[in-house]
Short mmCIF file of C-alpha atoms and ligand atoms in Angstrom, two decimals:
data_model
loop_
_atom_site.label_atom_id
_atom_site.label_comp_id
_atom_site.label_asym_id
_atom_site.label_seq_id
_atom_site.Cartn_x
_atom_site.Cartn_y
_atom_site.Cartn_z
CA UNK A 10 9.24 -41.33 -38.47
CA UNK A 11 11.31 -42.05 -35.05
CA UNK A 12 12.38 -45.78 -34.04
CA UNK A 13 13.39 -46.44 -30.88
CA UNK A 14 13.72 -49.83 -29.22
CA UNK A 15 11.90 -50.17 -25.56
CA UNK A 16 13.67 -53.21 -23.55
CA UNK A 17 10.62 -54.43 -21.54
CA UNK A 18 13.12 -56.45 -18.96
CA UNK A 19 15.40 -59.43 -19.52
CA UNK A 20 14.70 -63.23 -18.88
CA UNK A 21 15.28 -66.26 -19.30
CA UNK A 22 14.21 -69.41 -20.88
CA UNK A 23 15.48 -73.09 -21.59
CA UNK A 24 18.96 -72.94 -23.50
CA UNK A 25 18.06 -76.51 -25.54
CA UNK A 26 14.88 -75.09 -26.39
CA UNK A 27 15.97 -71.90 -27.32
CA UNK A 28 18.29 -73.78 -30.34
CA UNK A 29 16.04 -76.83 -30.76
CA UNK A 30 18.46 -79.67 -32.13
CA UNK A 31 21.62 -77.80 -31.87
CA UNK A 32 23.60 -79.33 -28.95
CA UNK A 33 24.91 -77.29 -25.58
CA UNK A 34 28.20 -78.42 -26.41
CA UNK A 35 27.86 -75.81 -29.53
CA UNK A 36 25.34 -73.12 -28.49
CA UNK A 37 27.40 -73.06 -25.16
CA UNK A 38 30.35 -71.46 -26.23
CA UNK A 39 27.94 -68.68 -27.85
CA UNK A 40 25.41 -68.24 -24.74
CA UNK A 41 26.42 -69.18 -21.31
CA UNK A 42 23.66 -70.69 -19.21
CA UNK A 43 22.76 -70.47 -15.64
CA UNK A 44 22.36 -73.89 -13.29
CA UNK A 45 19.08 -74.52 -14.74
CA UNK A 46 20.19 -74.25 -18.21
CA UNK A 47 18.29 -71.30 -19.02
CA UNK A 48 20.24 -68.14 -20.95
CA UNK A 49 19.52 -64.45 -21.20
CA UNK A 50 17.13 -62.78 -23.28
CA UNK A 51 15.28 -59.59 -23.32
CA UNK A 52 12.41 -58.66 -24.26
CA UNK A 53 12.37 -56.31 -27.10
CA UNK A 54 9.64 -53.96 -27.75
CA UNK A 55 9.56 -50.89 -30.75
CA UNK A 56 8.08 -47.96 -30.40
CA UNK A 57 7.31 -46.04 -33.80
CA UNK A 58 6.60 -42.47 -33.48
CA UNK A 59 4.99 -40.23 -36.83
CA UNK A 60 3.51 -36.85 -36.73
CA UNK A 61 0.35 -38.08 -35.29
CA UNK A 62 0.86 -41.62 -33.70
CA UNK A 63 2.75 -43.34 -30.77
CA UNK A 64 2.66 -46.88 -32.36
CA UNK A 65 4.36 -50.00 -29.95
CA UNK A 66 5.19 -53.22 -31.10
CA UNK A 67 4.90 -56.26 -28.66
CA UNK A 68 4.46 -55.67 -24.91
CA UNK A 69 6.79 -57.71 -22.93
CA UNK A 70 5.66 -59.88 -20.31
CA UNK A 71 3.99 -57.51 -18.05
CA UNK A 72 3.41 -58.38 -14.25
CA UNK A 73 -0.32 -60.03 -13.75
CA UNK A 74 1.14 -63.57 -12.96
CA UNK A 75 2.64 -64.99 -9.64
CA UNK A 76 6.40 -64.39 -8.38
CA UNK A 77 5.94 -68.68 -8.49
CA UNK A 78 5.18 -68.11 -12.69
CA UNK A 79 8.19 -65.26 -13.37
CA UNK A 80 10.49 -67.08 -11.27
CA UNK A 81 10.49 -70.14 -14.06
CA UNK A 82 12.14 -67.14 -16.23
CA UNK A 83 13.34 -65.10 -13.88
CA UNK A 84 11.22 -62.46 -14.67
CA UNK A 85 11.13 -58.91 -12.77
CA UNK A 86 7.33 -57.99 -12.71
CA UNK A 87 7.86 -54.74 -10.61
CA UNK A 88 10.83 -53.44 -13.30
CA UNK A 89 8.41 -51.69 -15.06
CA UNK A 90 10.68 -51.59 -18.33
CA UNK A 91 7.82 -50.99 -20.35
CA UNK A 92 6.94 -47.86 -18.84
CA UNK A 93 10.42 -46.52 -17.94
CA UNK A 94 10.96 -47.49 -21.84
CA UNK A 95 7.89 -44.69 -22.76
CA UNK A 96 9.03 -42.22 -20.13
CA UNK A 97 11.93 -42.29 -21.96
CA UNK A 98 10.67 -41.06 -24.81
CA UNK A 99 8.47 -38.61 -22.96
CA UNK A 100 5.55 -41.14 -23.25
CA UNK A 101 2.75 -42.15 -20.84
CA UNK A 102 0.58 -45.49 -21.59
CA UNK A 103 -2.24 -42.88 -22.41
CA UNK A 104 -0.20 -41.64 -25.57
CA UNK A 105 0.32 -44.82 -26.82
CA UNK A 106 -2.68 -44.85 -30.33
CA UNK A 107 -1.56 -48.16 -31.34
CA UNK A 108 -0.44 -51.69 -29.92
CA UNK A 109 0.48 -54.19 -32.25
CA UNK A 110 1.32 -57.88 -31.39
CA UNK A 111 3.01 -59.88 -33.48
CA UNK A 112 1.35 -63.07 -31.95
CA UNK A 113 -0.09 -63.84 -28.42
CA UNK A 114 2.49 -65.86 -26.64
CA UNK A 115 2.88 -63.81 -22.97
CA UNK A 116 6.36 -63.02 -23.39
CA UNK A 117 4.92 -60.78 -26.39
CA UNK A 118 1.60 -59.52 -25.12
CA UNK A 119 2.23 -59.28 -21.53
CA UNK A 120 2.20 -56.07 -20.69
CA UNK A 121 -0.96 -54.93 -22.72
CA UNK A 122 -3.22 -55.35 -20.52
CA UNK A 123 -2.87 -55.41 -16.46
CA UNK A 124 -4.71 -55.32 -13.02
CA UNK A 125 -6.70 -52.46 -12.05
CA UNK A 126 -6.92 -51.85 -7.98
CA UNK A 127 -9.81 -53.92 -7.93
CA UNK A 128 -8.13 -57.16 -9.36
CA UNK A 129 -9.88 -55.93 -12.65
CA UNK A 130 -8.35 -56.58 -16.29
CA UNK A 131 -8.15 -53.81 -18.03
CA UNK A 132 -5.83 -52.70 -21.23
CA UNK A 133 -2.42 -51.12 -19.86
CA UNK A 134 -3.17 -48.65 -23.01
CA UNK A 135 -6.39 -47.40 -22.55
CA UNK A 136 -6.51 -44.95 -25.55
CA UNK A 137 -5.19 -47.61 -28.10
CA UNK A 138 -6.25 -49.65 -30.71
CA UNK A 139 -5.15 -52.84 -30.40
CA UNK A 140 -4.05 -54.83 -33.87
CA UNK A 141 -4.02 -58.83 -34.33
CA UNK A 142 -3.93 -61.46 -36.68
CA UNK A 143 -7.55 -62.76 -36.97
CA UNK A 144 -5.92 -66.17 -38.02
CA UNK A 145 -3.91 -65.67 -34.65
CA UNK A 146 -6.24 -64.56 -32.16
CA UNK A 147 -8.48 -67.75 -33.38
CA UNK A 148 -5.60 -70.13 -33.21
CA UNK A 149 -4.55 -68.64 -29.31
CA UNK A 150 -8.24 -69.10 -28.77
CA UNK A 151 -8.51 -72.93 -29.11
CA UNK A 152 -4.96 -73.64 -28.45
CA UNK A 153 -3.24 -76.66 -29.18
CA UNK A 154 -1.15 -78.78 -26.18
CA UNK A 155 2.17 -77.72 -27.26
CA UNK A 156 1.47 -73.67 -27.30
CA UNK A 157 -1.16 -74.09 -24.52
CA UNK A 158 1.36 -73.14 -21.76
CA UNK A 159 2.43 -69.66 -24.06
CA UNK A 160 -0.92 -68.85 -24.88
CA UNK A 161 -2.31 -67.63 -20.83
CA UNK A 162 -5.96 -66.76 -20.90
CA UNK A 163 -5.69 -63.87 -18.76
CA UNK A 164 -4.01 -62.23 -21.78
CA UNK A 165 -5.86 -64.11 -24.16
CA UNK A 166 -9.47 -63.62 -23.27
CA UNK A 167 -9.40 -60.02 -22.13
CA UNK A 168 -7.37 -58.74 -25.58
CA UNK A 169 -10.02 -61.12 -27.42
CA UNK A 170 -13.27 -58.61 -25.99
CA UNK A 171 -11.58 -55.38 -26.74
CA UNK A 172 -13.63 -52.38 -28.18
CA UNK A 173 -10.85 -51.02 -30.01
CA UNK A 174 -9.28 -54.93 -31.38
CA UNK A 175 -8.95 -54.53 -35.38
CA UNK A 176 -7.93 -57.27 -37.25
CA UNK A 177 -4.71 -56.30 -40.15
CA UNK A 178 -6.41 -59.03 -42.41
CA UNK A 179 -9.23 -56.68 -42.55
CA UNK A 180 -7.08 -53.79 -43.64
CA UNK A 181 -5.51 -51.24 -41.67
CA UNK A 182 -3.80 -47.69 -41.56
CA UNK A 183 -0.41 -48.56 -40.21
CA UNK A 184 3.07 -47.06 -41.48
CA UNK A 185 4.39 -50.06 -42.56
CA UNK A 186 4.32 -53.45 -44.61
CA UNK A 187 3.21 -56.32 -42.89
CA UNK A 188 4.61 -59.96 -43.79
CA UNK A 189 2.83 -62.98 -42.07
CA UNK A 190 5.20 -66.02 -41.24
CA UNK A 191 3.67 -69.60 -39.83
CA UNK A 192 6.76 -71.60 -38.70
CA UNK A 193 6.80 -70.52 -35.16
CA UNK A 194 3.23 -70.43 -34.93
CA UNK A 195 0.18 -69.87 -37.37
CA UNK A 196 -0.11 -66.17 -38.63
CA UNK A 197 3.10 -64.95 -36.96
CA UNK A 198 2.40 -60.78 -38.30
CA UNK A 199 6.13 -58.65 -38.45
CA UNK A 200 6.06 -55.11 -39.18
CA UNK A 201 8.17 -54.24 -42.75
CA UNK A 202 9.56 -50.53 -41.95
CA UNK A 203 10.63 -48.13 -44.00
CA UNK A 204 12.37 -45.30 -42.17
CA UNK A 205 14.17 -42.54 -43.74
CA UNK A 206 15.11 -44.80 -46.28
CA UNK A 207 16.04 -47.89 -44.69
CA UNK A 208 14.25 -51.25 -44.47
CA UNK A 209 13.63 -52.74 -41.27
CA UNK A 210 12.05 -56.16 -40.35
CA UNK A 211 10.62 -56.46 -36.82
CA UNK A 212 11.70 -60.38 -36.36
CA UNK A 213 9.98 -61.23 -33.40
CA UNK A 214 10.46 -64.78 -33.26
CA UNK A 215 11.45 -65.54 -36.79
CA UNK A 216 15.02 -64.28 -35.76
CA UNK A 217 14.97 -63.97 -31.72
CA UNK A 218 18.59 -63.59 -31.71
CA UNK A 219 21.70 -62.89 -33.23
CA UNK A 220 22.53 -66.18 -32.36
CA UNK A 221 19.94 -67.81 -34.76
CA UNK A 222 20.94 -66.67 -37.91
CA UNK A 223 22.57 -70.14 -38.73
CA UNK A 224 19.79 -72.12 -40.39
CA UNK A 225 19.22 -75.40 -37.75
CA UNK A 226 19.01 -72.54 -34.81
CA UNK A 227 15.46 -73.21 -34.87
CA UNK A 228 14.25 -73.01 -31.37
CA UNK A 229 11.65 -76.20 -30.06
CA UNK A 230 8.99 -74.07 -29.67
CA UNK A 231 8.34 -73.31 -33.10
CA UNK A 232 5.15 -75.69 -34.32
CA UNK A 233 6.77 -76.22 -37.77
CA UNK A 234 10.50 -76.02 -37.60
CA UNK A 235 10.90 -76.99 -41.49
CA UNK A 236 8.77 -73.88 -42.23
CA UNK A 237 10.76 -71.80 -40.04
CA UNK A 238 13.99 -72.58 -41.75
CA UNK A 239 12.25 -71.58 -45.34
CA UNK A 240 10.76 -68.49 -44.01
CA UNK A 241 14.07 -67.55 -42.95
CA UNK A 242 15.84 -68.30 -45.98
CA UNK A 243 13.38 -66.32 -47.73
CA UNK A 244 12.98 -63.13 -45.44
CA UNK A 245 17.22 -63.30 -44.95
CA UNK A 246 17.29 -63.53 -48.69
CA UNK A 247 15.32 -60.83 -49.30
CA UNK A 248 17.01 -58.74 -46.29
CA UNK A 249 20.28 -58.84 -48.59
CA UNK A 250 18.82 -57.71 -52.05
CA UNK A 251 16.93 -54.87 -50.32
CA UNK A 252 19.87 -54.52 -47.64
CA UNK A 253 17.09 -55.13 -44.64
CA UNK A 254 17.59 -54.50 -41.17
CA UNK A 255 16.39 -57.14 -38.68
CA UNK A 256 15.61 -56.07 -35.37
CA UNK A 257 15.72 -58.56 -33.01
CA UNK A 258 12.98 -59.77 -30.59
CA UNK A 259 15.18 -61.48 -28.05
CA UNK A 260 18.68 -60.38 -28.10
CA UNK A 261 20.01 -58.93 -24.65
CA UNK A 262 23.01 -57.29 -26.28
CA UNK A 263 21.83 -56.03 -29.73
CA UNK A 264 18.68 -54.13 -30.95
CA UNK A 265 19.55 -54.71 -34.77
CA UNK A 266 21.51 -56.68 -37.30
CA UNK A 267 22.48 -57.10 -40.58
CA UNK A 268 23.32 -60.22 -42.47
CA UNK A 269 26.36 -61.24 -45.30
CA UNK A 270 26.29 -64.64 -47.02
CA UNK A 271 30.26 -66.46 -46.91
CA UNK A 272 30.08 -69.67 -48.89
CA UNK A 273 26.72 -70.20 -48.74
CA UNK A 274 25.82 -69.88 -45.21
CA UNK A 275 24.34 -66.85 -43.84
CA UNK A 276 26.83 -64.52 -41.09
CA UNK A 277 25.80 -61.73 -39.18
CA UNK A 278 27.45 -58.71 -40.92
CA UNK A 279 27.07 -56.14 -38.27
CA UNK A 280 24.87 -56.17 -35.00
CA UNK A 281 24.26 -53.25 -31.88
CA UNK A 282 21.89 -50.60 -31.24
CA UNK A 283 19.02 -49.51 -33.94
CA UNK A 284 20.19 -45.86 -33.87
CA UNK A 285 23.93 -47.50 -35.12
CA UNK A 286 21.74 -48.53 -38.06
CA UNK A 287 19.30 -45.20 -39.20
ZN1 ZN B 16 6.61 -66.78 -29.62
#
């Protein structure tokens, strides 16, 4: 099995939402912020390779809305990161057998599906199959007011009527361990990796950044910040019996992490690029 992380593009988003109670005068020092508050993030995709499939993890943000849309998050649509990310790894969309989101807010599904020449949405991957949360897809379906704004419905609707959506509830073939979280919002699905011997957890938005490893770095967004903070004291728990790598959905320095506890409180042990780690 090859890992390799695919940085879809950086933006940007809301620094006080990003770490939810925890004041600028503290998350400051840690992430500068530009004059409308907002700090740097990327977008983090992973692209597992085996002998037979070209699997990708999350999709970025893609480029079907308006330059009025990105420019809230400052948002390149025409840096094609995705697909520079794949040529990369001498990859075309069309060789891509898998897409898996690990929930439908845009800055993770994005890029899965675009506009044809005739305005048309179509799937970015034509030859995929594309894998959900059934609890998800239903929840992004009749959204509630706080996610409404994540969950767009020209992502939403055209993943929803795919031929080739399969839902991991009702089983599935893929080479890894999924683990369902509900904090940030219901039926959250990360991928559980083991490569070569070592454990990786795709965090997503359990653990966007390095930055959140501290336990009231909960960002706003999350519908149920209580549960967030016990699903990360579980999954960092469990990261440091089984010596886990997390590799982080947001982070615009580092791919990967590790954790250490120090009197109690969890630390980040180590942090930089995935192929540091395997
Ligand atoms: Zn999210």
């Amino acid at each position: 099995m090859k890992l390799n992380i695919i940085n879809a593009g950086h933006f940007r988003l809301d620094g006080g939402s990003m770490f939810g109670i925890v004041p600028k005068s503290i998350w400051g020092k840690a992430c500068p912020s530009d004059i409308d508050n907002r700090i740097e993030l990327a977008a983090n995709c992973l692209l597992i390779q085996t002998d037979d499939r070209n699997i990708i993890i999350d999709t970025g943000l893609g480029n079907k809305q308006n330059e009025k849309f990105f420019g809230h998050y400052n948002w390149d649509k025409n840096s094609l990161g995705l697909e520079k990310g794949l040529w990369n790894n001498g990859l075309t969309p069309n060789d891509i057998t898998d897409v898996f989101h690990t929930h439908l807010h845009f800055d993770h599904c994005g890029g899965a599906i675009k506009r044809d020449e005739n305005d048309s949405l179509i799937p970015t991957f034509p030859n995929a199959t594309y894998w959900l949360s059934k609890k998800h897809l239903e929840w992004a379906l009749n959204p509630n007011d706080k996610e409404k704004g994540s969950f767009l419905k020209e992502n939403i609707s055209p993943i929803s009527t795919l031929d080739s959506l399969k839902f991991v509830e009702e089983g599935h073939d893929l080479p890894f361990e999924i683990i369902t979280v509900n904090g940030h919002t219901e039926s959250q699905i990360l991928p559980l990796i083991n490569c070569n011997g070592h454990k990786l957890i795709f965090a997503a938005d359990l653990l966007p950044t390095t930055s959140h490893i501290p336990m009231p770095y909960v960002m706003s967004y999350d519908i149920n910040p209580l549960l967030t903070i016990e699903e990360k004291k579980k999954w960092f728990e469990t990261a440091l019996i089984e010596e886990c790598i997390f590799i982080l959905g947001h982070d615009p320095y580092s791919e990967c992490c590790t954790l250490r506890i120090e009197n109690g409180k969890y630390k980040m042990n180590d942090a930089g690029k995935i192929k540091d780690f395997i």
